[in-house]
XYZ file of N, CA and C in Angstrom:
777
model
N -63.130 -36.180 -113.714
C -62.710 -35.459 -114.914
C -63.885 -35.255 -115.878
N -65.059 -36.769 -115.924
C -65.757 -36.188 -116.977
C -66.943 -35.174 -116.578
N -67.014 -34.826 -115.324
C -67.515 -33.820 -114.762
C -67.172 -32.208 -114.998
N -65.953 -32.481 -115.149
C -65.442 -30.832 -115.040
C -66.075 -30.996 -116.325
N -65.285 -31.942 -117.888
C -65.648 -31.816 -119.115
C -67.053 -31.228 -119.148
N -68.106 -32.096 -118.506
C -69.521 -31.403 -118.444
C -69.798 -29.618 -118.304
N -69.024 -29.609 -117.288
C -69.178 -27.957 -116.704
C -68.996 -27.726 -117.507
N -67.678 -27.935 -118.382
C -66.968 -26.223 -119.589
C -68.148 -26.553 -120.496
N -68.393 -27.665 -121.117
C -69.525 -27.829 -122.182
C -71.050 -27.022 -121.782
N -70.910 -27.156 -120.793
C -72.153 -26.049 -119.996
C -71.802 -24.394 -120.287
N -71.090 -24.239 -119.842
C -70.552 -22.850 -119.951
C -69.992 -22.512 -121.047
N -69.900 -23.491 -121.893
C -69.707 -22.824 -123.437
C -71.482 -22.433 -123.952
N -72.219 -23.513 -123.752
C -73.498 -23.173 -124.604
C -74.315 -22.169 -123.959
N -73.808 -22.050 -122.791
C -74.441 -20.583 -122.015
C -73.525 -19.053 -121.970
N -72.687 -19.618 -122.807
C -71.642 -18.091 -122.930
C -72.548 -17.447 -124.829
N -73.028 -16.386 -124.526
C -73.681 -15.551 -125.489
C -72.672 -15.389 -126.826
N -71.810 -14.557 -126.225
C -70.447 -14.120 -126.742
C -69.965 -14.925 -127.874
N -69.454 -16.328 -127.314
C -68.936 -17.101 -128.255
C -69.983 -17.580 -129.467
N -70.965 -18.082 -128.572
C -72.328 -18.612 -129.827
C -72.698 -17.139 -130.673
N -72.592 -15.946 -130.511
C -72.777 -14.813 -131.455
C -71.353 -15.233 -132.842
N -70.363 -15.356 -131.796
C -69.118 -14.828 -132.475
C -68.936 -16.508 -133.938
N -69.187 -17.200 -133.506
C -69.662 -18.814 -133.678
C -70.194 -18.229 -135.044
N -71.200 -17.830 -134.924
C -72.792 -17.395 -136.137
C -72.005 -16.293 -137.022
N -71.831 -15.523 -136.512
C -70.667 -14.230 -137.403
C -69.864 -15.157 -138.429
N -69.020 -15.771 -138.100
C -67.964 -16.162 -138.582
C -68.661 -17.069 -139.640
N -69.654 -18.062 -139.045
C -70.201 -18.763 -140.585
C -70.744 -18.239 -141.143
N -71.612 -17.334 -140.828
C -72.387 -16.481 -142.134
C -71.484 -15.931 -143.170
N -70.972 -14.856 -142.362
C -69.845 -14.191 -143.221
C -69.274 -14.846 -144.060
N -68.533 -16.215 -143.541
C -67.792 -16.936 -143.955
C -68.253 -17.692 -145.620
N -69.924 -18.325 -145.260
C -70.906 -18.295 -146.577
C -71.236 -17.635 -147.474
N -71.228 -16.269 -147.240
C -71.480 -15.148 -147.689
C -70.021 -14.813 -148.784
N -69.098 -14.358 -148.207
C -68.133 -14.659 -148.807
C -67.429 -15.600 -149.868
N -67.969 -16.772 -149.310
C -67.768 -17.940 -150.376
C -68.541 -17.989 -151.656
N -69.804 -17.581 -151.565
C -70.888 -17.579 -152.341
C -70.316 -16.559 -153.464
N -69.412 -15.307 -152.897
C -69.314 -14.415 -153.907
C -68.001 -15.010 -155.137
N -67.206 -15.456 -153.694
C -65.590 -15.781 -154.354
C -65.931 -17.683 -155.095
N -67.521 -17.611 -155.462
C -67.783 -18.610 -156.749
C -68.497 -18.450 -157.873
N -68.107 -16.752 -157.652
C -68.822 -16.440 -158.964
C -67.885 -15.841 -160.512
N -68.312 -16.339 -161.786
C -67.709 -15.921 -162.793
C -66.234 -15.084 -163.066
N -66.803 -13.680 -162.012
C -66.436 -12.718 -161.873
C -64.859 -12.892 -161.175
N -64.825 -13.584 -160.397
C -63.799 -14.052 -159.460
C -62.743 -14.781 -160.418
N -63.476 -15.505 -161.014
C -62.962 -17.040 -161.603
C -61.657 -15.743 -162.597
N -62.344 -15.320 -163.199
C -61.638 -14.312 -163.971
C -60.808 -13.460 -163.504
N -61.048 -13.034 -162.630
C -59.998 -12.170 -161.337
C -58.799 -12.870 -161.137
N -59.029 -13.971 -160.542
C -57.747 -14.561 -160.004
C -57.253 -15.201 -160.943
N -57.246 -15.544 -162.103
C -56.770 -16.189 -163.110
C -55.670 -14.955 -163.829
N -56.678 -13.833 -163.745
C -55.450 -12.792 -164.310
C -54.301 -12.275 -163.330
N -54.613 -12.396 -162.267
C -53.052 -12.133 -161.487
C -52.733 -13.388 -160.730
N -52.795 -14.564 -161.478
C -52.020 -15.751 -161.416
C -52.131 -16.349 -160.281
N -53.337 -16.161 -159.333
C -54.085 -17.129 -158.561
C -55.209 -17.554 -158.565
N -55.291 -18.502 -159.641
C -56.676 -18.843 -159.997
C -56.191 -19.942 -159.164
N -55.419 -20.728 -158.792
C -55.417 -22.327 -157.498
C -57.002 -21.838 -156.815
N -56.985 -20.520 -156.382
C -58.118 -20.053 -155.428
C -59.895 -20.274 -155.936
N -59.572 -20.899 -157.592
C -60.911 -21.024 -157.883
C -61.286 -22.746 -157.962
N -60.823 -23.299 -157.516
C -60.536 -24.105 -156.978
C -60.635 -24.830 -155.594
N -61.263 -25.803 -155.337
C -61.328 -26.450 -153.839
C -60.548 -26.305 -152.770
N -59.326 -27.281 -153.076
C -58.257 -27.255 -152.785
C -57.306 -25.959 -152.717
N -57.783 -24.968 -153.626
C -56.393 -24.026 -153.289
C -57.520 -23.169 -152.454
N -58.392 -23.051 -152.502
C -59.316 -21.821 -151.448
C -59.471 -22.269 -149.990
N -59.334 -23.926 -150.123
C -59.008 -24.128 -148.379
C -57.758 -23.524 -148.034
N -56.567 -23.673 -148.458
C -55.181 -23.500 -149.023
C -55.206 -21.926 -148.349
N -56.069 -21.055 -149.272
C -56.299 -19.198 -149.140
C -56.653 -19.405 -148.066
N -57.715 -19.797 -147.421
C -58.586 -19.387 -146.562
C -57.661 -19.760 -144.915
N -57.151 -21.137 -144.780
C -56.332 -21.286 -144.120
C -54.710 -20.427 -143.560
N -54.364 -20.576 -144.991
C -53.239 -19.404 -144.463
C -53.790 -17.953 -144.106
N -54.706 -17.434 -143.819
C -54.521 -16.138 -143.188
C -54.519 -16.055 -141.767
N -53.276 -16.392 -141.138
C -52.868 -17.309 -139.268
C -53.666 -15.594 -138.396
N -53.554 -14.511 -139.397
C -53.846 -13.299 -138.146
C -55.454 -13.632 -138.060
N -56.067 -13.824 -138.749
C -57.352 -13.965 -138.414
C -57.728 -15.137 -137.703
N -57.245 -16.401 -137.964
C -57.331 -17.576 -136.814
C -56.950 -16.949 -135.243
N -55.352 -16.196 -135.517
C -54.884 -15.554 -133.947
C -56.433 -14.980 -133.177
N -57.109 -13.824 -134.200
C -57.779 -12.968 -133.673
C -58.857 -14.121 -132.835
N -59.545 -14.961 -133.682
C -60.395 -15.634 -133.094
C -60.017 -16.499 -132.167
N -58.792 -17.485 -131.490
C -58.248 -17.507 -130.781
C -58.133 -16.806 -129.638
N -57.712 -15.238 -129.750
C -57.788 -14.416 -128.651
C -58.509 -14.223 -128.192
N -59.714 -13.739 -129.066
C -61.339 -13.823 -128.477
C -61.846 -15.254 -127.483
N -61.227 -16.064 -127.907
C -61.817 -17.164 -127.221
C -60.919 -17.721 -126.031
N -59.837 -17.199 -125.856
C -58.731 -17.347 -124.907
C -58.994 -16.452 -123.741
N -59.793 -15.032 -124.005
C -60.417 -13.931 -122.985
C -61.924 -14.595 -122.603
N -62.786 -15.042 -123.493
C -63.846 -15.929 -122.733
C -64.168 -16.828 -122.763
N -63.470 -17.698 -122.881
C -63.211 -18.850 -122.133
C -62.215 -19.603 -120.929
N -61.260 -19.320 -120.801
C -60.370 -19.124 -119.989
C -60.367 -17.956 -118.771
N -59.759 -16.762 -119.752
C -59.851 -15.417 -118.761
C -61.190 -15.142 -117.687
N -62.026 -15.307 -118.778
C -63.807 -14.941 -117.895
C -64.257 -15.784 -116.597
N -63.746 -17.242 -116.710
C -63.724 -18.060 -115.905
C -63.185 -17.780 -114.834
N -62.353 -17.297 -114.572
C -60.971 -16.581 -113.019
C -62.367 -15.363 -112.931
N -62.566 -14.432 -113.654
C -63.656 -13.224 -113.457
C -64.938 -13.472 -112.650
N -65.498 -14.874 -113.277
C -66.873 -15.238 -113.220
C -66.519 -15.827 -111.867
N -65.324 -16.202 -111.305
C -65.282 -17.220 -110.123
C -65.236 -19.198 -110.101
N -65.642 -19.110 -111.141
C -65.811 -20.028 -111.549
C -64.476 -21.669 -111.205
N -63.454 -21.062 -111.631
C -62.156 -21.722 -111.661
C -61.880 -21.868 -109.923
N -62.464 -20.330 -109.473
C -62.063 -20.207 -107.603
C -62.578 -21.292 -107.085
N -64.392 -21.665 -107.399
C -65.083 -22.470 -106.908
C -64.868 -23.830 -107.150
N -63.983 -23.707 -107.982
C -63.970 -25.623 -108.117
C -62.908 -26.288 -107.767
N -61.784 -24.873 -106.797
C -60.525 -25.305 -106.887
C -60.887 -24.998 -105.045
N -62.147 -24.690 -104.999
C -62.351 -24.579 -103.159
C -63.273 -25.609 -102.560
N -63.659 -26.593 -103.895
C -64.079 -27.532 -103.856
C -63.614 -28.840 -103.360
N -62.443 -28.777 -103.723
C -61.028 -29.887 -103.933
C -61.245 -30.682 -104.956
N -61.241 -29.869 -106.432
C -60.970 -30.171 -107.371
C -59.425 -30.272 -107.527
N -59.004 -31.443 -108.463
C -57.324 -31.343 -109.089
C -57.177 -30.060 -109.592
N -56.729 -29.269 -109.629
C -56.093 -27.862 -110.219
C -55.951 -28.904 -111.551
N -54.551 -29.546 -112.338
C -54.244 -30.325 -113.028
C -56.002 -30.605 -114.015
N -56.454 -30.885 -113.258
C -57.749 -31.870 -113.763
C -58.782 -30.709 -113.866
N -58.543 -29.414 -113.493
C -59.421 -28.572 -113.966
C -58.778 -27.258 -115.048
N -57.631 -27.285 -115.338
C -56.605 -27.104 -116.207
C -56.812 -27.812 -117.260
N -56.780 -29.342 -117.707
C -56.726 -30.161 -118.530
C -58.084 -29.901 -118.548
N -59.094 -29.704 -118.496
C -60.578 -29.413 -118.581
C -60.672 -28.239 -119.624
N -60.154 -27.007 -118.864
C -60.395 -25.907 -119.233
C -59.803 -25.706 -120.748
N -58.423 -26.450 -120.793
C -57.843 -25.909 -121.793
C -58.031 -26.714 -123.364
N -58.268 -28.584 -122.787
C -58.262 -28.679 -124.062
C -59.855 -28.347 -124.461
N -60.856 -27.831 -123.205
C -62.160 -27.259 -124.221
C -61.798 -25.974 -125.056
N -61.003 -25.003 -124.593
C -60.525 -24.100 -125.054
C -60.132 -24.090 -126.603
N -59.195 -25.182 -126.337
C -58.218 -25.715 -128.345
C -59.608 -26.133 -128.451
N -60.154 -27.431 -128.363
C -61.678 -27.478 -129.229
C -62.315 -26.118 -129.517
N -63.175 -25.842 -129.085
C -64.145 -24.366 -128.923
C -63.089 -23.678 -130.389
N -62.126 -23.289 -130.002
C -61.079 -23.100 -131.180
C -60.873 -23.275 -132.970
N -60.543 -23.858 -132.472
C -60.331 -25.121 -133.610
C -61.005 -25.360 -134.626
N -62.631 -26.056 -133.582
C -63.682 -26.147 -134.265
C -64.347 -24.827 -135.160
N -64.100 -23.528 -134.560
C -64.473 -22.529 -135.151
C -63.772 -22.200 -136.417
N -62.446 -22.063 -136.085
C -61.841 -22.302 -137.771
C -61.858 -23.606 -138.475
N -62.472 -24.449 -138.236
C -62.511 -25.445 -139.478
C -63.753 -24.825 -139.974
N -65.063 -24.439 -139.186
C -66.021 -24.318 -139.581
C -65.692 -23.438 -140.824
N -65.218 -22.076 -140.081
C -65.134 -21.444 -141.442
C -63.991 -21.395 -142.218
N -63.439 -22.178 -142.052
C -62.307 -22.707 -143.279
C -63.491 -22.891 -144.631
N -63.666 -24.470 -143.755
C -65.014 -25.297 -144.878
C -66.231 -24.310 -145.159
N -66.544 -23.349 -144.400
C -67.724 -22.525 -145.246
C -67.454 -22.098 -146.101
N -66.607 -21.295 -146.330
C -65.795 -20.508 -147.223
C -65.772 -20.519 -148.361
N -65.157 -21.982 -148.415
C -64.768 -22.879 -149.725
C -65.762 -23.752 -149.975
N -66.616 -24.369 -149.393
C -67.517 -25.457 -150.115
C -68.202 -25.020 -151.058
N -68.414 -23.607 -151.326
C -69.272 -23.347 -152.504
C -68.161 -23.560 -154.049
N -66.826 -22.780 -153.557
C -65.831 -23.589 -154.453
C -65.665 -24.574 -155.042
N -65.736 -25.461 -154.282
C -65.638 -27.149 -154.499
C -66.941 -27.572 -154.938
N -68.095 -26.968 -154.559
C -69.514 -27.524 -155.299
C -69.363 -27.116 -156.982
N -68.749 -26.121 -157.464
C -68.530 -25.225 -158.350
C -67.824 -25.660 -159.528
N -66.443 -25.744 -158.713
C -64.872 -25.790 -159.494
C -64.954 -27.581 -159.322
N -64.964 -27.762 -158.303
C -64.067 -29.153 -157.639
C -63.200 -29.025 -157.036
N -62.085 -29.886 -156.705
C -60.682 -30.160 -155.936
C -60.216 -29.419 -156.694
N -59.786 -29.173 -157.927
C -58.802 -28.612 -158.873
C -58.048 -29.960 -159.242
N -56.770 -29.724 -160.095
C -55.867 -30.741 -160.754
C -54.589 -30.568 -160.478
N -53.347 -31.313 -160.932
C -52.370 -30.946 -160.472
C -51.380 -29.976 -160.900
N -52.072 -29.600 -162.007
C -51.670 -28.938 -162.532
C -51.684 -27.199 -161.696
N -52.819 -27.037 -161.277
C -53.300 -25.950 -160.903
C -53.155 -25.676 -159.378
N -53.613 -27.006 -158.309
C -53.876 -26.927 -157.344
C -52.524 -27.925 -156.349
N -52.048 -28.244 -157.747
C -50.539 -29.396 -157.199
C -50.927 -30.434 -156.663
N -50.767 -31.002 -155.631
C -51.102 -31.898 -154.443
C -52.305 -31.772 -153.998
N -52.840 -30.688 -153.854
C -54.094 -30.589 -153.194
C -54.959 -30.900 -154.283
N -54.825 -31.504 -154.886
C -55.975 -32.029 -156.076
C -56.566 -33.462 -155.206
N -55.227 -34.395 -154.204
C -55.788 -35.654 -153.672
C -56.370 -34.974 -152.792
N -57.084 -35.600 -152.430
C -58.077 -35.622 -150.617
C -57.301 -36.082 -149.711
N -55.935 -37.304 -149.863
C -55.256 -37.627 -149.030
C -54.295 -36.159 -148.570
N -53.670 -35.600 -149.375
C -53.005 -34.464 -149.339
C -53.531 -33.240 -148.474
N -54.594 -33.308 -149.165
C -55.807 -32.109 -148.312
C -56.298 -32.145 -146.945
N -56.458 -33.388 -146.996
C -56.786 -33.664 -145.325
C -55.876 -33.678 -144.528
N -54.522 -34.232 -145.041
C -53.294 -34.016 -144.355
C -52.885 -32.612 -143.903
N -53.066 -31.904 -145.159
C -52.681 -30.233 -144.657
C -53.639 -29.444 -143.850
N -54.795 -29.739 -144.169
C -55.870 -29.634 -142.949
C -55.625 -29.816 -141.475
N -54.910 -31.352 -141.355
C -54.832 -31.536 -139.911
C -53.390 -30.872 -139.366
N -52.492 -31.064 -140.151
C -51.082 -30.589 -139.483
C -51.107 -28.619 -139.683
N -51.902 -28.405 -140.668
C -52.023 -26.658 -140.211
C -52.800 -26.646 -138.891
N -54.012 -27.292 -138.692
C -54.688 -27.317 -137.714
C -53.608 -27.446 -136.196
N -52.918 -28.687 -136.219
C -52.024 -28.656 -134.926
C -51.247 -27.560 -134.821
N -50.694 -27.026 -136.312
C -49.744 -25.628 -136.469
C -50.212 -24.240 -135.865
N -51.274 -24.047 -136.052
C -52.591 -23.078 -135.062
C -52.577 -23.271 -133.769
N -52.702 -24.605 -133.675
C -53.148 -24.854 -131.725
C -52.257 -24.443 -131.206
N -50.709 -24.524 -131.507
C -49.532 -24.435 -130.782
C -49.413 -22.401 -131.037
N -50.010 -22.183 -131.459
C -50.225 -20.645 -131.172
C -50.984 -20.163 -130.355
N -52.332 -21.188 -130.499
C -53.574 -21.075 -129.581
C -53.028 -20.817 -128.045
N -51.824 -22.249 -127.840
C -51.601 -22.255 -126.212
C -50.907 -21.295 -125.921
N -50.237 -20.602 -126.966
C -49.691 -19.832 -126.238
C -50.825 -18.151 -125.592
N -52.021 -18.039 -126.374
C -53.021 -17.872 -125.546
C -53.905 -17.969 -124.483
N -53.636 -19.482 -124.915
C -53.907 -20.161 -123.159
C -53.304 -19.856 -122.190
N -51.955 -19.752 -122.259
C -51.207 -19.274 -121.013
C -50.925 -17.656 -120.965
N -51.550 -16.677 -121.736
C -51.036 -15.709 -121.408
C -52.518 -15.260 -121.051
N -54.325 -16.047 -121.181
C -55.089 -16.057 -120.696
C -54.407 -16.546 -118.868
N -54.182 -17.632 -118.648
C -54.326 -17.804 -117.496
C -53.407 -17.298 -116.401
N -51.960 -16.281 -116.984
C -51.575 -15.145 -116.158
C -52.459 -14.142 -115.948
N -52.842 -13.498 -117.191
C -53.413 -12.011 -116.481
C -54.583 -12.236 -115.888
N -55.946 -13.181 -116.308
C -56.816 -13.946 -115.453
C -57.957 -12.731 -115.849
N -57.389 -11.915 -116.861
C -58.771 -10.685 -117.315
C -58.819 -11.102 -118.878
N -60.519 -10.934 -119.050
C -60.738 -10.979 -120.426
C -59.728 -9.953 -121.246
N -59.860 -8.802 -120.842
C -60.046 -7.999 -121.796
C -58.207 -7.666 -122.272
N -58.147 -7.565 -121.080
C -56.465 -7.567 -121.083
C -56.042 -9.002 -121.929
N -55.806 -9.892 -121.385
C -55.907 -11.186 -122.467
C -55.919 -11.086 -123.948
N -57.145 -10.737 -124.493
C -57.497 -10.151 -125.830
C -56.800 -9.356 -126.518
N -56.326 -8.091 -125.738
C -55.432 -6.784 -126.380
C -53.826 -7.979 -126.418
N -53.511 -8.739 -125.202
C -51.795 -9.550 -125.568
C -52.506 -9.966 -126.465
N -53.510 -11.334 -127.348
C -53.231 -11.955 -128.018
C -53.319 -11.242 -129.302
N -53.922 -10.453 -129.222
C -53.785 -10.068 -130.943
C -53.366 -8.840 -131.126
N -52.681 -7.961 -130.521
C -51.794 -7.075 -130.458
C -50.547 -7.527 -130.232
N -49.927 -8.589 -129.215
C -48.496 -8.837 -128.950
C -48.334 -9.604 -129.475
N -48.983 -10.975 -129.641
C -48.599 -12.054 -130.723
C -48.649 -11.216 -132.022
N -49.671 -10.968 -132.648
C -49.447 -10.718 -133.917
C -48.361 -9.824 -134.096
N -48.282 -8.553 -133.322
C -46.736 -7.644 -133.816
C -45.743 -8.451 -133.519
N -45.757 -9.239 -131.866
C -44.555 -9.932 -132.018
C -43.795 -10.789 -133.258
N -44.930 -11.813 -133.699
C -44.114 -12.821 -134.677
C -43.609 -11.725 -135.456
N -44.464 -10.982 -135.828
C -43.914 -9.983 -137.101
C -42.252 -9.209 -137.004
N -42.617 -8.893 -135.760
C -41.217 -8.214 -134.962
C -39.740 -9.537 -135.177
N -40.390 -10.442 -134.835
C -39.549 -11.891 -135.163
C -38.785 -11.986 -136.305
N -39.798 -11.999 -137.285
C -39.878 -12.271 -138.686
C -38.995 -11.553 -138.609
N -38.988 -10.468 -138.662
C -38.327 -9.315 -139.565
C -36.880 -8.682 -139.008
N -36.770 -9.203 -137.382
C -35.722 -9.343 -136.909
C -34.782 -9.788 -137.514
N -34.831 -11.038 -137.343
C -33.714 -12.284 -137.390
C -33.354 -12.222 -138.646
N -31.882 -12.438 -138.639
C -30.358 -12.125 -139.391
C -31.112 -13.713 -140.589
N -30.854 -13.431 -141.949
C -31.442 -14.601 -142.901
C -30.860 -15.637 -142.503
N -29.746 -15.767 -142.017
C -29.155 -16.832 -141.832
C -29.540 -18.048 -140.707
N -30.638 -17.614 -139.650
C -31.314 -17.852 -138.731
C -32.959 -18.250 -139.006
N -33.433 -17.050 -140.153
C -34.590 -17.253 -140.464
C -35.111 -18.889 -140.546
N -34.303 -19.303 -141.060
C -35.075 -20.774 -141.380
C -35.288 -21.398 -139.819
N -34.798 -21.066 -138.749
C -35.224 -21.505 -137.231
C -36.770 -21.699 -137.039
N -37.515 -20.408 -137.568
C -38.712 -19.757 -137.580
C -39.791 -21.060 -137.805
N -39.062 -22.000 -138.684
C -39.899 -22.877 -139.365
C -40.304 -24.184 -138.864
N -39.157 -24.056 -137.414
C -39.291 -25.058 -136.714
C -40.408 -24.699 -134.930
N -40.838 -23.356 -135.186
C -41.676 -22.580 -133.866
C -42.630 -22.492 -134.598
N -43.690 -22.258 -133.663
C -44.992 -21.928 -133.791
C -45.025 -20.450 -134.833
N -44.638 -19.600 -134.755
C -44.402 -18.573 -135.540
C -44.330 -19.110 -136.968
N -43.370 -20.146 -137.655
C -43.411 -20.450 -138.691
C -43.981 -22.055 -139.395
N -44.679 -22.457 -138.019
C -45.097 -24.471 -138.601
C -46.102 -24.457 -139.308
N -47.042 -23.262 -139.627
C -47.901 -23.616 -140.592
C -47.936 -23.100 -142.218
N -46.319 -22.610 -142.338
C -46.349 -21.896 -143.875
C -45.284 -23.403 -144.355
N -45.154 -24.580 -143.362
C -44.281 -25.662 -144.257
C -45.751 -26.765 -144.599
N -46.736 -26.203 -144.317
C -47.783 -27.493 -144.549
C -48.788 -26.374 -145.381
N -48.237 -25.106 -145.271
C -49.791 -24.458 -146.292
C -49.526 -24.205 -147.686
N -49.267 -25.099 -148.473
C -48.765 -25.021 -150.051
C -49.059 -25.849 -150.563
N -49.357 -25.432 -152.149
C -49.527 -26.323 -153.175
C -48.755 -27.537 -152.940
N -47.651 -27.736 -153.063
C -46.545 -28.776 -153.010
C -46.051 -29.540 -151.454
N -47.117 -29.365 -150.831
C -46.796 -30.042 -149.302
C -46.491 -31.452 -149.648
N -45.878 -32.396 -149.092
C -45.580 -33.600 -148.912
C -45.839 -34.242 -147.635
N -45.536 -35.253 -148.064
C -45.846 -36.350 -146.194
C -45.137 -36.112 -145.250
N -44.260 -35.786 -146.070
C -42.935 -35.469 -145.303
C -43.137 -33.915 -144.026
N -43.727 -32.933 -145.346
C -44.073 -31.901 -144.587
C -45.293 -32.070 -143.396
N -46.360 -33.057 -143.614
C -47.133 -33.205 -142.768
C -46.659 -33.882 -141.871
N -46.189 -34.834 -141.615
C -45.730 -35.402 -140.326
C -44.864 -35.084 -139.504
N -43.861 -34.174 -140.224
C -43.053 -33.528 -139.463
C -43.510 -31.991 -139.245
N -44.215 -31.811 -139.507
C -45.054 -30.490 -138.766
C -46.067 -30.578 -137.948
N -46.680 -31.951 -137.879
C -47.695 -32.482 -136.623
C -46.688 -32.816 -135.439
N -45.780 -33.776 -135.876
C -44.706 -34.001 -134.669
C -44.278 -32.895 -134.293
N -43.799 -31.622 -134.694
C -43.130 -30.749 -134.318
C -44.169 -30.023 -133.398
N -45.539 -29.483 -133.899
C -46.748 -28.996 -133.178
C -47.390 -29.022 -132.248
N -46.924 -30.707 -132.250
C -47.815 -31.550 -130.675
C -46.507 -31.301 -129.626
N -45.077 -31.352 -130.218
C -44.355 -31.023 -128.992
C -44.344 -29.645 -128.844
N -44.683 -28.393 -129.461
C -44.666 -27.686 -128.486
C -46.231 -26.911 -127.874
N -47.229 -27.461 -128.778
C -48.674 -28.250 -128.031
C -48.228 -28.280 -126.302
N -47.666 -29.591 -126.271
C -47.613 -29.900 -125.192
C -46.500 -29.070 -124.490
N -45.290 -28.587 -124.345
C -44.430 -27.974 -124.138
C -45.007 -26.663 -123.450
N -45.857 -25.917 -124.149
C -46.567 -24.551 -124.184
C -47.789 -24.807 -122.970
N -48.038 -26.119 -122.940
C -49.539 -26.259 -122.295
C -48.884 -26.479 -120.483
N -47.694 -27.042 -120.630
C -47.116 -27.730 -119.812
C -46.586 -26.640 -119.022
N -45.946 -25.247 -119.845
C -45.591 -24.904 -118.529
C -47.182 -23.361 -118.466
N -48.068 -23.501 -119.143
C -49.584 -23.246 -118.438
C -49.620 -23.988 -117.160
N -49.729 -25.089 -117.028
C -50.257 -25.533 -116.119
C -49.326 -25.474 -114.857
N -47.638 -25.220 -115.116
C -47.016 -25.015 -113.968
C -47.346 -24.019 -113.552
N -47.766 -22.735 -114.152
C -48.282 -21.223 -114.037
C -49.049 -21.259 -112.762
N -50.141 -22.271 -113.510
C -51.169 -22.369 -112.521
C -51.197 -23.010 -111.456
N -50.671 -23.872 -111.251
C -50.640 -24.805 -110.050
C -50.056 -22.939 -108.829
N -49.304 -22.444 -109.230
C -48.442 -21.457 -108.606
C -49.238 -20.437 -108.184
N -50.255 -19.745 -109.033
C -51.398 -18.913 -109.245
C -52.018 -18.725 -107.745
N -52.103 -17.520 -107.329
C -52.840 -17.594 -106.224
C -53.951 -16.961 -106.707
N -55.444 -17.463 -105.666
C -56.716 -17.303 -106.622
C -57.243 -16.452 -105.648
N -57.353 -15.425 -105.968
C -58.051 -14.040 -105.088
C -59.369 -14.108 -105.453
């Protein structure tokens, strides 16, 4: 197993693509931050009643809730990392090897959620650290809860699991079609219209379901007023369908015939 781990870690630092897409995202991400800590801003969002955003705590808060742009980067990384792998041969050769399928699955995917993950925290925290060098955390007045660090880190990690469980479902719609590019157009064309299609479906009386799926687990942990309550029961809820989502990936694959 810690072999395969080796390979994907290989083939991440030799994939161009991602290390470009990697550099994009923090610059920008700095760049951006640098502006949204200036004067100018502070004054902006104060007059249409989101100044939380000038602020530590509420600009992780901003920066986090926008799930279509996590999706997008997700998809991107679900087409090369996953998808490219079936393309490149790669997955063929190690499964003509007599590698575990299982054990090169569990390889592939949780490098996948890392590679992930790690990219939106990065630029979560780019974003905002010029904020927080600036403003600070904020108070409770302003920023609610997210004024503690206990609070913050909490909503950090349980949005974070709230993402992944979207992620897999990239993972597995990477490891049906087994093409980058195709891959890319489902995840951020069908997920994103889908949830939306979801959303906007379902009778109000149902809506609150939403909150218990991946579609809706990260708008009960992305608020001023999150509680413990909301974090633990949105990590528990995340990791089961984390695992749920990953689980039947890997039945996919075991099934998969590898041309």
């Amino acid at each position: 197993m810690f072999s395969l781990f080796r390979s994907e870690l290989y083939q991440i630092r030799k994939n161009l693509a991602v290390k470009i897409l990697f550099l994009f995202v923090i610059i920008t991400s700095v760049f951006l931050g640098i502006q949204e800590a200036s004067d100018s801003y502070d004054a902006e969002y104060k007059e249409i009643g989101r100044d939380y955003i000038n602020y530590g705590g509420g600009r992780l808060l901003s920066d986090m809730s926008d799930g279509a742009l996590a999706t997008l980067l997700a998809s991107l990384m679900a087409g090369w990392i996953v998808s490219q792998s079936f393309e490149n041969r790669t997955i063929q050769e190690a499964v003509s090897y007599g590698r575990s399928r299982t054990k090169i699955y569990l390889a592939k995917i949780i490098m996948y959620f890392a590679v992930s993950i790690f990219t939106c925290l990065a630029m979560w925290t780019a974003g905002s650290i010029f904020v927080f060098i600036k403003n600070g955390i904020g108070t409770q007045k302003i920023t609610g809860n997210l004024c503690q660090w206990d609070y913050l880190f909490g909503m950090v990690f349980a949005g974070s699991l709230a993402y992944l469980s979207i992620f897999a479902i990239c993972a597995v719609i990477a490891i049906t079609t087994q093409k980058t590019s195709i891959t890319m157009g489902i995840c951020i064309i069908g997920i994103t219209l889908g949830f939306t299609i979801i959303t906007k479906a379902l009778p109000e009386s149902l809506s609150g379901m939403l909150n218990y799926t991946p579609v809706g687990l990260s708008g009960q942990v992305l608020k001023l007023d999150v509680s413990w309550n909301d974090i633990i029961k949105t990590s528990l809820t995340s990791i089961a369908w984390i695992i749920g989502i990953s689980t039947a990936g890997l039945l996919k694959f075991q099934k998969t015939e590898l041309k």
